[in-house]
C-alpha positions as MATLAB code, in Angstrom:
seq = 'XXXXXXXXXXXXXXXXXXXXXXXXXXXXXXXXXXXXXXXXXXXXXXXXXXXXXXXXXXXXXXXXXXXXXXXXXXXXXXXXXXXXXXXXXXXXXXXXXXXXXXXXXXXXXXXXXXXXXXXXXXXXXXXXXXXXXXXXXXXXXXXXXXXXXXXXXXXXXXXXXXXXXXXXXXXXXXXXXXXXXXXXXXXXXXXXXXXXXXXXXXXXXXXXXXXXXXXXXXXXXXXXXXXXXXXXXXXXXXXXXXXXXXXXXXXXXXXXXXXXXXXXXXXXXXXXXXXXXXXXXXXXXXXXXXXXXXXXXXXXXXXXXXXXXXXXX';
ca = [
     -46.821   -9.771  -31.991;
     -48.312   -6.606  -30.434;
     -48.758   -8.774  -26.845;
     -45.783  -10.550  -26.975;
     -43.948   -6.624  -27.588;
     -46.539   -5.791  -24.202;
     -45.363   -8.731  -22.436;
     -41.508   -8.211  -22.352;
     -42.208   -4.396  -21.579;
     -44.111   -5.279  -19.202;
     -41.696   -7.533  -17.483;
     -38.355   -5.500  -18.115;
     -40.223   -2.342  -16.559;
     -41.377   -4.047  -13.518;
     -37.944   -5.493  -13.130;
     -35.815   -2.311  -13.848;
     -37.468    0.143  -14.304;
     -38.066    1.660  -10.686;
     -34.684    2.276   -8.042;
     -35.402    0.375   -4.768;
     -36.751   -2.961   -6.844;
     -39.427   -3.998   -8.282;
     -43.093   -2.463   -9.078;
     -45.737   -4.217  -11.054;
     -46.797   -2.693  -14.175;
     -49.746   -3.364  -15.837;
     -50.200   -1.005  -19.083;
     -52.461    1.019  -19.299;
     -54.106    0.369  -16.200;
     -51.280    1.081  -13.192;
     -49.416    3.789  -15.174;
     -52.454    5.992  -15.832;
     -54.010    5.415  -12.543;
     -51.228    6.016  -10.227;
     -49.767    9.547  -11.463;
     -49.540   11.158   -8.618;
     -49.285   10.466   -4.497;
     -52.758   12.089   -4.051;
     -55.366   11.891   -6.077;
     -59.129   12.352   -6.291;
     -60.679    8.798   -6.187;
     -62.205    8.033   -9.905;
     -65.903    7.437   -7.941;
     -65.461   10.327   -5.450;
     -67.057   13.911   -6.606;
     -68.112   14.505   -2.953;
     -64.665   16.420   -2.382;
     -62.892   14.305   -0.834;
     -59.043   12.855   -1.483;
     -58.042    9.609   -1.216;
     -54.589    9.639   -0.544;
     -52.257    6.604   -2.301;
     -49.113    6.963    0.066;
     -46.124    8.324   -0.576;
     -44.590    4.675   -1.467;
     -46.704    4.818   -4.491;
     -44.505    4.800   -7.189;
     -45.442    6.889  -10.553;
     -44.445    7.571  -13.949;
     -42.053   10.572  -12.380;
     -40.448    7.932   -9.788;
     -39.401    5.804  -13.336;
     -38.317    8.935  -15.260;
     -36.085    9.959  -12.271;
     -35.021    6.329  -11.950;
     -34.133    5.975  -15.464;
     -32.746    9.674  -16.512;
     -31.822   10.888  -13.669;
     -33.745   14.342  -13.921;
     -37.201   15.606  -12.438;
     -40.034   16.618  -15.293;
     -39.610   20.513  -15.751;
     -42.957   21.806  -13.059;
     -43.664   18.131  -11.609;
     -42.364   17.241   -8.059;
     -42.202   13.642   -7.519;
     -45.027   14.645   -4.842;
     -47.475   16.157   -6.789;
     -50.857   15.984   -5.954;
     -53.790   16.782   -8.286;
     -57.179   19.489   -7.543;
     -60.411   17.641   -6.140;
     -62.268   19.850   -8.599;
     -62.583   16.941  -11.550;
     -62.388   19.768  -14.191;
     -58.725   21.261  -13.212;
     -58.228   17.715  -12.176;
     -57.766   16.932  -15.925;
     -56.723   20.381  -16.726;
     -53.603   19.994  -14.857;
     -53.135   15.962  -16.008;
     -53.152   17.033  -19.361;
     -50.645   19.893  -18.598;
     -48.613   17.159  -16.859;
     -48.974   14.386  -19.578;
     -48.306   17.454  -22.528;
     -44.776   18.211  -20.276;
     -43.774   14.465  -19.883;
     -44.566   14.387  -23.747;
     -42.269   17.376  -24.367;
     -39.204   16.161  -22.269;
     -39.014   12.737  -23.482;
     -39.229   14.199  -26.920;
     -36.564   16.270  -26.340;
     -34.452   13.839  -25.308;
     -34.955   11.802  -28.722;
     -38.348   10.066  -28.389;
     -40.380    9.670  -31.438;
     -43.554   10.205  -29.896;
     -45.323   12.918  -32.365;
     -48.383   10.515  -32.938;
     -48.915   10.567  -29.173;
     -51.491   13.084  -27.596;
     -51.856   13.517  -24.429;
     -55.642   13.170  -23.210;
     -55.063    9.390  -25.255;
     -52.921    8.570  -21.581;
     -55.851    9.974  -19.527;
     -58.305    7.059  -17.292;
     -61.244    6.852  -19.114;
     -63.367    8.924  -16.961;
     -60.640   11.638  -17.174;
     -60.974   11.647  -21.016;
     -65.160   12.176  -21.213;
     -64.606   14.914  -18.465;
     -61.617   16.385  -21.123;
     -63.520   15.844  -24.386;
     -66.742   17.313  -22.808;
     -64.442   20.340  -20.976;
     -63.262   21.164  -24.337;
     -66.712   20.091  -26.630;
     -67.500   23.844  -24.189;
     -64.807   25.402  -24.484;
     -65.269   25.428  -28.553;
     -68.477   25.824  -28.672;
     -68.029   29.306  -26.244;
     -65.169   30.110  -28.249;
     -66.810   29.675  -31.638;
     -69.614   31.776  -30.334;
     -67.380   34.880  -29.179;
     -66.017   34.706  -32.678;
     -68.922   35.216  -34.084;
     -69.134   31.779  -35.979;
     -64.922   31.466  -36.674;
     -64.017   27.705  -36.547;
     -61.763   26.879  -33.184;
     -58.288   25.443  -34.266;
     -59.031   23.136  -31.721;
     -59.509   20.019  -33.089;
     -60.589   17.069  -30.692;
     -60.139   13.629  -31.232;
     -63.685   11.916  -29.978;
     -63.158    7.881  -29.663;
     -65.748    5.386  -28.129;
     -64.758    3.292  -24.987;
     -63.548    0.627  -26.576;
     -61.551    2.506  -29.116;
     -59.893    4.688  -26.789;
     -58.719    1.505  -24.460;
     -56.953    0.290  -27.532;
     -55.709    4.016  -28.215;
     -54.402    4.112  -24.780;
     -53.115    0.964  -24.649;
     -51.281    1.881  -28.019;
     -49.960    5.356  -26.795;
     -48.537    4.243  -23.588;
     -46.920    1.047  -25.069;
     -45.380    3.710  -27.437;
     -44.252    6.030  -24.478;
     -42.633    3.115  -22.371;
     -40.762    2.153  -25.752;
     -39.519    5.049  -26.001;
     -38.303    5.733  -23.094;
     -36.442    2.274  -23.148;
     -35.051    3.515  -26.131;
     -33.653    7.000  -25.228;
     -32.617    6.090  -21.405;
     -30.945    2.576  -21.957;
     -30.541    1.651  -25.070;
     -28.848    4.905  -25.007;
     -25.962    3.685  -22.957;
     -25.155    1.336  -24.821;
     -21.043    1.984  -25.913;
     -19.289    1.389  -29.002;
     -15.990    2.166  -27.534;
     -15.177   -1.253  -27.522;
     -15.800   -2.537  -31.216;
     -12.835   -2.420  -32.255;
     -11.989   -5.401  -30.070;
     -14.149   -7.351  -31.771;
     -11.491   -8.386  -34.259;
      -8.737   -8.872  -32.020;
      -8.843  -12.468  -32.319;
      -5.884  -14.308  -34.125;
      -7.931  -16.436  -37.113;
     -10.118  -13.051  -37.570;
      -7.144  -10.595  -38.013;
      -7.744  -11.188  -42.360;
     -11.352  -10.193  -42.692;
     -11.701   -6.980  -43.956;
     -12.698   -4.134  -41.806;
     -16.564   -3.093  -41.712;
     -16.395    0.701  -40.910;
     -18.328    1.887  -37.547;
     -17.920    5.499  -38.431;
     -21.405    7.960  -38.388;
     -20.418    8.998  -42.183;
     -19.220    6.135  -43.747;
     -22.336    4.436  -44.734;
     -25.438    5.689  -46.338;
     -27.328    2.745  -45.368;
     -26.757    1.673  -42.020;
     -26.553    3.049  -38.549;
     -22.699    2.918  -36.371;
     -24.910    0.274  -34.351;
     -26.200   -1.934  -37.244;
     -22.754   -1.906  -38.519;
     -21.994   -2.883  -35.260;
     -23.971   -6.235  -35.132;
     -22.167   -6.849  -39.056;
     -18.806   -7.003  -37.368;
     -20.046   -9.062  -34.952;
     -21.615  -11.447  -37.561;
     -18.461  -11.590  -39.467;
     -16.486  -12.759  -35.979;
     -18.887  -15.290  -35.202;
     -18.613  -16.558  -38.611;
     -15.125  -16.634  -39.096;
     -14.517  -18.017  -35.678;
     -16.845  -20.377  -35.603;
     -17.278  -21.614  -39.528;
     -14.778  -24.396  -38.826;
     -15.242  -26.160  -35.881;
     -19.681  -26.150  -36.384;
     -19.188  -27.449  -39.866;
     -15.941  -29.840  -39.622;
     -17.695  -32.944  -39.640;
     -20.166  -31.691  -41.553;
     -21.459  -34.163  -44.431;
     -23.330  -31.733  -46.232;
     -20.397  -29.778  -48.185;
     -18.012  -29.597  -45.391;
     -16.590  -26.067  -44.119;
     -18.623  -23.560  -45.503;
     -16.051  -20.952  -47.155;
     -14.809  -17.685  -45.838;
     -17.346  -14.672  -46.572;
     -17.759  -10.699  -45.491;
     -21.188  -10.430  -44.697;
     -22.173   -6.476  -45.808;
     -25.955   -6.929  -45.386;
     -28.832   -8.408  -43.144;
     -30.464  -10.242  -45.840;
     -28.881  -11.497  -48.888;
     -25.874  -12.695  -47.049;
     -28.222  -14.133  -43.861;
     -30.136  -16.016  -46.012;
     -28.200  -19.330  -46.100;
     -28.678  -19.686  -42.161;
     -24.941  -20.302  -41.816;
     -24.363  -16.753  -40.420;
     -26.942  -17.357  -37.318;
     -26.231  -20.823  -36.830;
     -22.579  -19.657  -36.243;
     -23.634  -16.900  -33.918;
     -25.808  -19.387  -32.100;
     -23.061  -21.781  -31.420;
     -20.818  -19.689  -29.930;
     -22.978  -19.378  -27.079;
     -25.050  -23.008  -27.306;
     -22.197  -25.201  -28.735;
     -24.162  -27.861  -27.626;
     -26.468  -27.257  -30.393;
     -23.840  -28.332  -33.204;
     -23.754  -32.134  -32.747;
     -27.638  -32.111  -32.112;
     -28.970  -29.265  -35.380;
     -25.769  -27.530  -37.317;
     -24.259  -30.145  -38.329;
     -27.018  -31.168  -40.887;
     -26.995  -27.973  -42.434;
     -26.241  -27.661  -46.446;
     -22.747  -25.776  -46.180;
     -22.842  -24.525  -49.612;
     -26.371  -24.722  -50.458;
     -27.377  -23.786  -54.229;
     -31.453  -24.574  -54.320;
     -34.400  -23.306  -52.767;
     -34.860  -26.632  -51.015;
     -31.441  -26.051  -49.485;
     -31.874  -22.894  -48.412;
     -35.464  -23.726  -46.488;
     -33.500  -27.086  -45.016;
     -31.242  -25.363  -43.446;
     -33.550  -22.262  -41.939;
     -35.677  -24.715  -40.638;
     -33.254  -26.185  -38.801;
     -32.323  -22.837  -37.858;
     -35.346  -22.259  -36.354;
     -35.394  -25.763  -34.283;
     -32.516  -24.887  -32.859;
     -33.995  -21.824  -31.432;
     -37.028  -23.213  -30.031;
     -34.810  -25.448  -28.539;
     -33.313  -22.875  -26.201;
     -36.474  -21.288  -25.742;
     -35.754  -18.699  -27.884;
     -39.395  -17.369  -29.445;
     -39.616  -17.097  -32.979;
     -42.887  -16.762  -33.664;
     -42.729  -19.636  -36.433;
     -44.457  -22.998  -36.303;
     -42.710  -25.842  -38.079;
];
């Protein structure tokens, strides 16, 4: 699940997620490698810069791209010290301020440190920079523990870690700059159809449910339409019980069980899939048997648009 989630970020990010087109992404690798236009070569501590070009495109060129705003103290090009130490003195500061703004903005990204997005060279030169600092400290305080606690991982722990933490970070910001802009000014319309105008009303309303979000309660009025709409012509030759009855579906499990609900979503945008998968579905179905029928049909259906389910059957 974890690399299928990698593989579609992956994908939408180095489709959209950069003005001027595309950019391969390859996470962690690309992302913690290129941060700035100029930086100090991971092999080079003779003092000299290898410079990347000011076509590289960084972590601040998406953020821009996406939000429309430039990091608080970052210009889009920054370049880092040669010195390795304030090299990673200055990434962390950088990483800590990225951190900051996209949490400000709504990202849920408290778990996420910021030495765990460092290169791994970067992060032995930060945990050994700091291993000093705390020892120095702890000796100028005459033996008083350092509230500085580090987080010390082995190679191959700290490639999952960052792997993990960056993931995270490009979820997040999917989720604050686009899911974002998603509007709900028009679900009203959603029951403007004629045969729909009888269903009771699902409220979209911040306060009127304790349960579910304005946008879950979204995707329940669009359930019901589908349903309603669609109920009679899936099932009308149906052999299996005929037209499933009229229902207000309040929840996404009791009342999604049955695989009528998706079924009738599906076919309003594959109606092709009726003749060839719906129309052997139980319409009223009252035993377990029933119930797995027609959810495994459900899911044949799906993996015959290509739609990944992550089920075998």
């Amino acid at each position: 699940a974890f690399q299928k989630t990698l593989t579609a970020i992956k994908n939408w990010f180095t489709l959209f997620g950069w003005s001027k087109g595309q950019n391969p992404v390859s996470i962690p690798y690309s992302l913690r490698r290129d941060v700035c236009k100029a930086q100090v070569a991971s092999s080079q501590e003779n003092g000299t810069k290898k410079s990347l070009g000011k076509h590289t495109k960084t972590i601040y060129d998406m953020l821009l791209h996406l939000s429309g705003q430039l990091l608080p103290g970052i210009a889009l090009s920054q370049s880092l010290p040669l010195d390795p130490v304030e090299r990673v003195l200055q990434l962390h500061c950088q990483h800590t301020t990225m951190l900051a703004f996209l949490r400000s903005q709504g990202a849920s990204l408290s778990h996420v440190i910021p030495e765990f997005l460092f290169e791994p060279d970067d992060y032995k030169r930060w945990i050994k920079a700091q291993t000093i600092k705390k020892v120095v400290g702890d000796v100028r305080n005459s033996g008083v523990l350092s509230d500085n606690h580090l987080v010390i991982l082995e190679d191959r722990a700290f490639e999952t870690m960052s792997k993990q933490a960056w993931t995270d970070v490009l979820l997040q910001i999917y989720k604050v700059f686009v899911l974002s802009r998603v509007s709900s000014c028009n679900f009203a319309d959603l029951f403007s159809l004629e045969n729909v105008q009888n269903i009771p009303r699902i409220k979209l309303g911040p306060l009127s449910s304790n349960i579910y979000s304005s946008y879950e309660r979204a995707i329940l009025t669009w359930l019901n339409k589908h349903y309603e709409k669609n109920r009679k012509t899936v099932w009308k030759d149906c052999q299996k019980g005929g037209v499933p009855p009229m229902k207000w579906i309040l929840n996404f499990d009791q009342d999604l069980q049955d695989g009528l609900v998706l079924a009738a979503q599906l076919a309003a945008y594959c109606p092709y899939l009726i003749t060839t998968h719906f129309i052997k579905m139980y319409t009223n179905p009252g035993t377990p048997a029933q119930f797995l029928h027609n959810c495994l049909i459900l899911v044949n259906a799906m993996q015959a648009v290509n739609l990944v389910t992550g089920i075998k059957v």
